[in-house]
Amino acid sequence: MSQSSLPRFNDTAQAFQHLSNAELRRAVALFSLIGKPWLVQVGSAMANLALALRIPLGWAVRPTVYAHFCGGESIDDSEETVAKLAAHNVRTILDYSAEGQTDEADLDATCSEVLATIHAADGDARHAFAVFKVSGLSSNALLEKVGKALAGRAALSQDDEAAWERVQRRVRTLCEATAAAGGRILIDAEESWIQDAIDALAEDMMSDYNREQVVVYTTAQMYRHDRLAYLRDMAERAEEGGYACGVKLVRGAYMEKERERAEKQGHPSPIQPDKASTDRDFDAAVAWVLDRLERVHLVAGSHNEASNLRLCELMAERGLDPGDARVAFAQLLGMSDPITFNLAAHGYNVAKYVPYGPIREAIPYLIRRAQENTSVAGQTSRELDLLKREQSRRNSA
Ligand SMILES: Cc1cc2nc3c(=O)[nH]c(=O)nc-3n(C[C@H](O)[C@H](O)[C@H](O)COP(=O)(O)OP(=O)(O)OC[C@H]3O[C@@H](n4cnc5c(N)ncnc54)[C@H](O)[C@@H]3O)c2cc1C
């Protein structure tokens, strides 16, 4: 592929084709607001307070942040978003993320809901992957204990053993159903102190379901300085075990929390010393996977323009077709549309996480999106700038 046919992420007509004028105005208003750190801080605090006091928030949240970043309150409710994305060759990853559950009945309910997303995707090519967080199927306390037990630093009680059996059963149910539906499923990565248990589960599932096809994908957070080595070891174990790997590469979402905890506990931080080191390892991991596509399939989960473009260039250098089924790109709904829709227009496999669920339960997710968009100020202002350029282009057309 020649360099001239690589996507241009500043093609605003292509990027925002799916937005009506009213939706474009809403996006401009929203990104202008969340570009103001003080406002996000105050808004987040007020939303947390309203949640704690059980004050209804739907009236304020539904038509604004929720409509922008979420598909709807249920799978059916998300249909319009799924169809709209598919009309522009962007596929969906339905994301039901219940957070912080501990009750066994709630954990079972989350498992059933994720199972419903797998069934919804069955036979419907508009869906790219299913996804889940292990912390939606287990208490975090148990995952932490299991991690310590796996490292030989603690033993599990009988009750813990039984609870861990149930978690494994839930995870297996989801992977089994995905394999039966001929689909693919992503296991999100989380905080480092629960990630060892998640890694063990993910490798177990890849060993069981990635023999003929790549069904199960684990996630590697490249803001951790140990992840390139982990990827190499994981691939070696897979090679020895006779199965293939699926890997979603991301930079990582819990940096502040990780650093604070490491400092509080007097441990060395698992996080890279600076952004440049994270960027270097992310790009190195992408290149490393591209050289092993026979054994490792890739999902690149990033809003970083340079990283996405670099992946396109690396694919071109290796003579890979943009639509190679072993490589996928992914962004979150409502973020980095210029990347997503321009990739899709150039024939790359690209998908959006489409979070859905009751508004109250989506609030923590929405607060994180607002904070993330504030903390990556450069990118937010770039997105805002592109949105405004599209507004002017339409006004003068
Ligand atoms: C489809 C998709 C799926 C995702 N799944 C997961 C997941 O399973 N688990 C998860 O943890 N996150 C996940 N994320 C979030 C992701 O990890 C990033 O937080 C987010 O995408 C921002 O990184 P970026 O590559 O888009 O862009 P950028 O804006 O270029 O990078 C920002 C990121 O760089 C890192 N960083 C920033 N400053 C520093 C610093 N001083 N030192 C070291 N590193 C720094 C942080 O990871 C920060 O989030 C996902 C994101 C997407 C788009």
Coordinates of C-alpha atoms and ligand atoms in Angstrom, one line a residue:
M1 CA 0.0 0.0 0.0
S2 CA 1.4 3.4 -0.9
Q3 CA 1.8 6.0 1.8
S4 CA -0.8 8.2 0.0
S5 CA -3.5 5.6 0.7
L6 CA -2.8 5.7 4.5
P7 CA -5.7 7.3 6.4
R8 CA -5.6 11.0 7.2
F9 CA -7.1 11.6 10.6
N10 CA -7.9 15.2 9.9
D11 CA -10.5 14.4 7.2
T12 CA -13.4 15.9 9.1
A13 CA -16.1 15.2 6.5
Q14 CA -15.3 11.5 6.7
A15 CA -14.8 11.6 10.5
F16 CA -18.1 13.1 11.4
Q17 CA -20.3 12.0 8.6
H18 CA -22.4 9.9 11.1
L19 CA -23.2 13.0 13.2
S20 CA -26.3 15.2 12.4
N21 CA -25.8 18.9 12.8
A22 CA -27.5 18.8 16.2
E23 CA -25.2 15.9 17.4
L24 CA -22.2 17.9 16.1
R25 CA -23.3 20.9 18.2
R26 CA -23.7 18.6 21.2
A27 CA -20.2 17.2 20.7
V28 CA -18.7 20.7 20.4
A29 CA -20.5 21.8 23.6
L30 CA -19.4 18.7 25.5
F31 CA -15.8 18.7 24.5
S32 CA -15.6 22.5 25.3
L33 CA -16.9 21.8 28.8
I34 CA -14.7 18.8 29.5
G35 CA -11.7 20.6 28.3
K36 CA -12.0 22.7 31.5
P37 CA -10.4 20.8 34.4
W38 CA -12.1 22.8 37.2
L39 CA -15.5 22.1 35.7
V40 CA -14.9 18.4 35.4
Q41 CA -13.6 18.3 39.0
V42 CA -16.7 20.1 40.3
G43 CA -19.1 18.1 38.0
S44 CA -17.5 14.8 39.1
A45 CA -17.7 15.7 42.8
M46 CA -21.4 16.7 42.3
A47 CA -22.2 13.5 40.4
N48 CA -20.5 11.3 43.1
L49 CA -22.5 13.2 45.8
A50 CA -25.8 12.8 43.9
L51 CA -25.0 9.1 43.5
A52 CA -24.3 8.7 47.3
L53 CA -27.5 10.6 48.2
R54 CA -29.5 8.7 45.5
I55 CA -30.5 12.0 43.9
P56 CA -31.9 11.3 40.4
L57 CA -29.4 12.4 37.7
G58 CA -31.0 11.1 34.5
W59 CA -32.5 14.4 33.5
A60 CA -29.1 16.0 33.3
V61 CA -27.0 13.1 32.2
R62 CA -29.2 11.3 29.6
P63 CA -29.3 14.0 26.9
T64 CA -25.7 15.0 27.4
V65 CA -22.7 12.9 28.4
Y66 CA -24.7 9.6 28.5
A67 CA -26.1 10.1 24.9
H68 CA -22.6 10.9 23.7
F69 CA -20.6 8.1 25.4
C70 CA -23.2 5.3 25.8
G71 CA -25.3 3.2 23.5
G72 CA -28.4 3.0 25.7
E73 CA -29.8 1.4 28.8
S74 CA -30.0 -2.1 27.3
I75 CA -28.8 -4.1 24.3
D76 CA -32.1 -3.3 22.4
D77 CA -31.7 0.3 23.3
S78 CA -28.2 0.3 21.7
E79 CA -29.5 -0.9 18.4
E80 CA -29.6 2.6 16.8
T81 CA -25.9 3.1 17.7
V82 CA -25.0 -0.4 16.4
A83 CA -26.7 0.3 13.1
K84 CA -25.3 3.8 12.7
L85 CA -21.7 2.5 13.3
A86 CA -22.2 -0.4 10.9
A87 CA -23.5 1.9 8.2
H88 CA -20.0 3.4 8.2
N89 CA -18.2 0.0 8.4
V90 CA -17.4 0.4 12.1
R91 CA -18.3 -2.6 14.2
T92 CA -19.5 -2.8 17.8
I93 CA -18.2 -4.2 21.0
L94 CA -21.1 -4.2 23.4
D95 CA -19.7 -3.3 26.8
Y96 CA -21.7 -4.1 29.9
S97 CA -19.5 -3.0 32.8
A98 CA -21.0 -3.4 36.2
E99 CA -18.4 -2.2 38.6
G100 CA -17.5 -3.0 42.2
Q101 CA -20.0 -5.9 42.7
T102 CA -19.3 -8.3 45.5
D103 CA -22.6 -10.1 46.0
E104 CA -22.7 -13.6 44.3
A105 CA -26.2 -12.9 42.9
D106 CA -24.9 -9.6 41.3
L107 CA -21.9 -11.4 39.9
D108 CA -24.1 -14.0 38.4
A109 CA -26.4 -11.3 37.0
T110 CA -23.4 -9.6 35.3
C111 CA -22.4 -12.9 33.8
S112 CA -25.9 -13.4 32.4
E113 CA -25.9 -9.9 30.9
V114 CA -22.5 -10.4 29.2
L115 CA -23.8 -13.7 27.9
A116 CA -26.7 -11.8 26.4
T117 CA -24.2 -9.6 24.5
I118 CA -22.6 -12.8 23.1
H119 CA -26.0 -14.1 22.0
A120 CA -26.8 -10.7 20.5
A121 CA -23.6 -10.8 18.4
D122 CA -24.2 -14.4 17.3
G123 CA -24.7 -14.4 13.5
D124 CA -24.7 -10.5 13.4
A125 CA -21.5 -9.3 11.6
R126 CA -22.0 -5.8 12.9
H127 CA -20.5 -7.0 16.1
A128 CA -16.7 -7.5 16.3
F129 CA -16.1 -8.9 19.8
A130 CA -17.7 -9.4 23.1
V131 CA -15.9 -8.0 26.2
F132 CA -15.9 -8.3 29.9
K133 CA -14.0 -7.3 33.1
V134 CA -13.2 -10.2 35.4
S135 CA -13.9 -7.7 38.3
G136 CA -17.5 -7.8 37.2
L137 CA -17.5 -11.6 37.9
S138 CA -15.5 -11.7 41.1
S139 CA -14.9 -9.5 44.1
N140 CA -11.6 -7.6 43.9
A141 CA -10.6 -8.9 47.3
L142 CA -10.8 -12.5 46.0
L143 CA -8.8 -11.7 42.9
E144 CA -6.1 -10.1 45.0
K145 CA -5.9 -13.2 47.2
V146 CA -5.8 -15.5 44.3
G147 CA -2.9 -13.5 42.8
K148 CA -1.0 -13.9 46.0
A149 CA -1.8 -17.6 46.2
L150 CA -0.6 -18.1 42.6
A151 CA 2.7 -16.4 43.6
G152 CA 3.0 -18.8 46.6
R153 CA 2.7 -15.9 49.1
A154 CA -0.6 -17.0 50.7
A155 CA -3.1 -19.8 50.8
L156 CA -6.8 -19.7 49.9
S157 CA -9.4 -20.7 52.5
Q158 CA -12.0 -23.3 51.6
D159 CA -14.6 -20.5 51.1
D160 CA -12.2 -18.6 48.8
E161 CA -11.5 -21.8 46.9
A162 CA -15.3 -22.3 46.3
A163 CA -15.7 -18.6 45.3
W164 CA -12.8 -18.9 42.9
E165 CA -14.4 -22.0 41.4
R166 CA -17.5 -19.9 40.7
V167 CA -15.5 -17.1 39.1
Q168 CA -13.7 -19.6 36.8
R169 CA -17.0 -21.1 35.9
R170 CA -18.5 -17.7 35.0
V171 CA -15.5 -16.9 32.8
R172 CA -15.6 -20.3 31.2
T173 CA -19.3 -19.9 30.4
L174 CA -18.6 -16.7 28.5
C175 CA -15.6 -18.0 26.6
E176 CA -17.5 -21.3 25.8
A177 CA -20.5 -19.4 24.5
T178 CA -18.4 -17.1 22.4
A179 CA -16.6 -20.1 20.8
A180 CA -19.9 -21.8 20.1
A181 CA -21.2 -18.6 18.4
G182 CA -18.0 -18.4 16.3
G183 CA -17.2 -15.1 17.9
R184 CA -14.3 -13.5 19.7
I185 CA -14.1 -12.2 23.3
L186 CA -11.8 -9.6 24.9
I187 CA -10.8 -9.8 28.6
D188 CA -10.1 -6.3 29.8
A189 CA -7.0 -5.6 32.0
E190 CA -7.4 -3.9 35.4
E191 CA -5.3 -2.9 38.4
S192 CA -2.0 -4.6 38.8
W193 CA -2.9 -6.1 42.2
I194 CA -5.7 -8.1 40.7
Q195 CA -4.1 -8.6 37.2
D196 CA -2.1 -11.8 38.1
A197 CA -5.3 -13.7 38.7
I198 CA -6.8 -12.2 35.5
D199 CA -3.7 -13.2 33.5
A200 CA -3.9 -16.7 34.8
L201 CA -7.6 -17.0 33.9
A202 CA -7.0 -15.5 30.4
E203 CA -4.1 -17.9 29.6
D204 CA -6.2 -20.8 30.8
M205 CA -9.1 -19.7 28.5
M206 CA -6.7 -19.1 25.5
S207 CA -5.3 -22.6 26.1
D208 CA -8.8 -24.1 26.0
Y209 CA -10.4 -22.1 23.2
N210 CA -7.6 -20.8 20.9
R211 CA -6.6 -24.1 19.3
E212 CA -8.3 -23.8 15.9
Q213 CA -9.1 -20.1 15.9
V214 CA -8.3 -17.1 18.1
V215 CA -11.4 -16.7 20.3
V216 CA -10.1 -15.3 23.6
Y217 CA -8.0 -12.1 23.8
T218 CA -6.2 -11.0 26.9
T219 CA -5.1 -7.3 27.4
A220 CA -1.6 -6.0 28.0
Q221 CA -1.2 -2.5 29.5
M222 CA 2.0 -1.0 28.2
Y223 CA 2.2 1.6 30.9
R224 CA 3.5 -1.2 33.0
H225 CA 7.2 -1.6 32.6
D226 CA 7.0 -5.4 32.9
R227 CA 4.6 -6.0 30.0
L228 CA 6.9 -6.5 27.0
A229 CA 8.6 -9.3 29.0
Y230 CA 5.2 -10.7 30.0
L231 CA 4.0 -10.8 26.3
R232 CA 7.2 -12.7 25.3
D233 CA 6.7 -15.3 28.2
M234 CA 3.0 -15.6 27.5
A235 CA 3.7 -16.3 23.8
E236 CA 6.3 -18.9 24.7
R237 CA 3.9 -20.7 27.0
A238 CA 1.3 -20.7 24.2
E239 CA 3.8 -22.0 21.7
E240 CA 4.7 -24.8 24.1
G241 CA 1.1 -25.5 24.9
G242 CA 0.1 -25.6 21.2
Y243 CA -2.4 -22.8 21.2
A244 CA -2.5 -19.2 19.8
C245 CA -2.8 -15.9 21.6
G246 CA -5.1 -12.9 21.2
V247 CA -3.8 -9.7 22.6
K248 CA -5.5 -6.3 23.1
L249 CA -2.7 -3.7 23.5
V250 CA -3.6 -0.6 25.5
R251 CA -1.5 2.0 27.4
G252 CA -3.5 1.5 30.7
A253 CA -6.2 3.4 32.5
Y254 CA -5.3 3.3 36.2
M255 CA -2.0 5.2 36.4
E256 CA -2.8 7.6 39.2
K257 CA -4.3 4.8 41.4
E258 CA -1.3 2.5 40.7
R259 CA 1.2 5.2 41.6
E260 CA -0.7 6.3 44.8
R261 CA -1.0 2.7 46.0
A262 CA 2.7 1.9 45.3
E263 CA 3.7 4.9 47.2
K264 CA 1.4 4.3 50.1
Q265 CA 2.6 0.7 50.5
G266 CA 6.3 1.6 49.9
H267 CA 6.5 -0.7 46.8
P268 CA 8.2 0.3 43.6
S269 CA 5.6 1.5 41.1
P270 CA 4.7 -1.0 38.3
I271 CA 4.2 2.0 36.0
Q272 CA 6.7 3.3 33.5
P273 CA 8.7 6.4 34.6
D274 CA 7.2 8.6 32.0
K275 CA 4.8 8.9 29.0
A276 CA 7.6 8.5 26.5
S277 CA 8.5 5.1 28.0
T278 CA 4.8 4.0 27.8
D279 CA 4.6 5.2 24.1
R280 CA 7.9 3.3 23.3
D281 CA 6.7 0.0 24.8
F282 CA 3.2 0.4 23.2
D283 CA 4.7 0.8 19.7
A284 CA 7.3 -1.9 20.4
A285 CA 4.5 -4.3 21.4
V286 CA 2.5 -3.5 18.3
A287 CA 5.5 -4.3 16.0
W288 CA 6.3 -7.4 18.0
V289 CA 2.8 -8.8 17.5
L290 CA 2.7 -7.9 13.8
D291 CA 5.8 -10.1 13.4
R292 CA 4.0 -13.0 14.9
L293 CA 0.5 -12.9 13.4
E294 CA 0.6 -16.6 12.8
R295 CA 0.6 -17.1 16.5
V296 CA -0.7 -13.9 18.1
H297 CA -3.7 -11.8 16.9
L298 CA -3.9 -8.1 17.7
V299 CA -6.5 -5.5 18.8
A300 CA -4.9 -2.1 19.2
G301 CA -7.1 -0.1 21.7
S302 CA -5.9 3.4 21.5
H303 CA -6.9 7.0 20.8
N304 CA -3.4 8.1 20.0
E305 CA -3.2 9.3 16.4
A306 CA 0.5 8.6 16.1
S307 CA 0.2 5.0 17.3
N308 CA -2.8 4.3 15.1
L309 CA -1.0 5.7 12.0
R310 CA 2.2 3.8 13.0
L311 CA 0.2 0.6 13.0
C312 CA -1.1 1.3 9.5
E313 CA 2.4 2.0 8.3
L314 CA 3.8 -1.2 9.9
M315 CA 1.0 -3.2 8.2
A316 CA 1.8 -1.6 4.9
E317 CA 5.6 -2.3 5.3
R318 CA 4.8 -5.9 5.9
G319 CA 2.5 -6.1 2.9
L320 CA -0.5 -6.8 5.1
D321 CA -3.9 -6.0 3.7
P322 CA -5.7 -3.3 5.8
G323 CA -8.6 -5.7 6.2
D324 CA -6.4 -8.5 7.5
A325 CA -8.7 -10.3 10.0
R326 CA -5.8 -10.8 12.4
V327 CA -5.5 -7.1 13.1
A328 CA -8.2 -4.9 14.6
F329 CA -8.3 -1.3 15.9
A330 CA -10.7 -0.1 18.6
Q331 CA -11.8 3.1 20.2
L332 CA -14.5 4.0 22.7
L333 CA -17.8 5.4 21.6
G334 CA -17.8 9.2 21.5
M335 CA -14.0 9.4 21.4
S336 CA -11.6 9.8 18.6
D337 CA -14.1 9.6 15.8
P338 CA -11.6 11.1 13.3
I339 CA -9.4 8.0 13.9
T340 CA -12.2 5.4 13.9
F341 CA -14.1 6.6 10.8
N342 CA -11.1 7.4 8.7
L343 CA -9.6 3.9 9.5
A344 CA -13.0 2.4 8.5
A345 CA -13.1 4.4 5.2
H346 CA -9.7 2.9 4.4
G347 CA -10.8 -0.7 4.9
Y348 CA -9.2 -1.4 8.3
N349 CA -11.1 -3.6 10.8
V350 CA -12.2 -1.1 13.4
A351 CA -14.7 -1.2 16.2
K352 CA -16.1 0.9 19.0
Y353 CA -16.7 -0.2 22.6
V354 CA -20.4 0.7 23.1
P355 CA -21.0 0.8 26.8
Y356 CA -24.6 0.4 27.8
G357 CA -26.6 0.0 31.0
P358 CA -28.7 1.9 33.5
I359 CA -27.7 5.5 33.8
R360 CA -26.9 5.4 37.5
E361 CA -24.5 2.5 36.9
A362 CA -22.8 4.3 34.0
I363 CA -21.9 7.4 36.1
P364 CA -18.5 6.2 37.3
Y365 CA -17.7 5.3 33.7
L366 CA -18.8 8.7 32.5
I367 CA -16.8 10.5 35.2
R368 CA -13.7 8.6 34.0
R369 CA -14.3 9.6 30.4
A370 CA -14.7 13.2 31.4
Q371 CA -11.5 13.1 33.5
E372 CA -9.6 11.2 30.9
N373 CA -10.5 13.8 28.3
T374 CA -9.4 16.5 30.6
S375 CA -6.1 14.8 31.5
V376 CA -5.2 14.3 27.8
A377 CA -5.8 17.9 27.2
G378 CA -3.8 18.0 24.0
Q379 CA -5.9 15.3 22.3
T380 CA -9.2 16.8 23.6
S381 CA -8.4 20.2 22.1
R382 CA -7.4 18.5 18.9
E383 CA -10.8 16.7 18.8
L384 CA -12.6 19.9 19.6
D385 CA -10.7 21.7 16.9
L386 CA -11.7 19.0 14.3
L387 CA -15.3 19.2 15.4
K388 CA -15.3 22.9 15.0
R389 CA -13.7 22.7 11.6
E390 CA -16.4 20.3 10.5
Q391 CA -19.1 22.8 11.8
S392 CA -17.5 25.5 9.7
R393 CA -17.2 23.2 6.7
R394 CA -20.9 22.4 6.9
N395 CA -21.9 26.0 7.5
S396 CA -20.0 27.1 4.4
A397 CA -21.1 24.2 2.2
Ligands
LIG1 C1 -10.9 0.0 22.9 C2 -10.1 0.3 24.2 C3 -10.1 -0.6 25.1 C4 -9.4 -0.4 26.3 N1 -9.3 -1.4 27.3 C5 -8.6 -1.1 28.4 C6 -8.3 -2.1 29.3 O1 -8.7 -3.3 29.2 N2 -7.6 -1.8 30.4 C7 -7.1 -0.6 30.7 O2 -6.4 -0.4 31.7 N3 -7.3 0.4 29.8 C8 -8.0 0.2 28.7 N4 -8.2 1.2 27.8 C9 -7.8 2.6 28.1 C10 -6.4 2.8 27.7 O3 -5.6 2.0 28.5 C11 -5.9 4.3 27.9 O4 -6.2 4.7 29.2 C12 -6.6 5.3 27.0 O5 -6.9 4.7 25.7 C13 -5.6 6.4 26.7 O6 -4.4 6.0 26.0 P1 -4.2 6.2 24.5 O7 -3.4 5.1 23.9 O8 -5.6 6.2 23.9 O9 -3.6 7.6 24.3 P2 -2.6 8.6 24.9 O10 -3.4 9.8 25.2 O11 -1.4 8.8 24.0 O12 -2.1 8.0 26.3 C14 -2.5 8.3 27.5 C15 -2.0 7.1 28.4 O13 -0.6 7.1 28.4 C16 -0.2 6.7 29.7 N5 0.5 7.8 30.4 C17 0.1 9.1 30.5 N6 1.0 9.8 31.2 C18 2.0 8.9 31.6 C19 3.2 9.1 32.4 N7 3.5 10.3 32.9 N8 3.9 8.0 32.6 C20 3.6 6.8 32.1 N9 2.5 6.6 31.3 C21 1.7 7.6 31.1 C22 -1.5 6.3 30.5 O14 -1.7 5.0 30.2 C23 -2.5 7.2 29.8 O15 -3.8 6.6 29.9 C24 -8.9 0.9 26.6 C25 -9.0 1.9 25.6 C26 -9.6 1.6 24.4 C27 -9.6 2.7 23.3

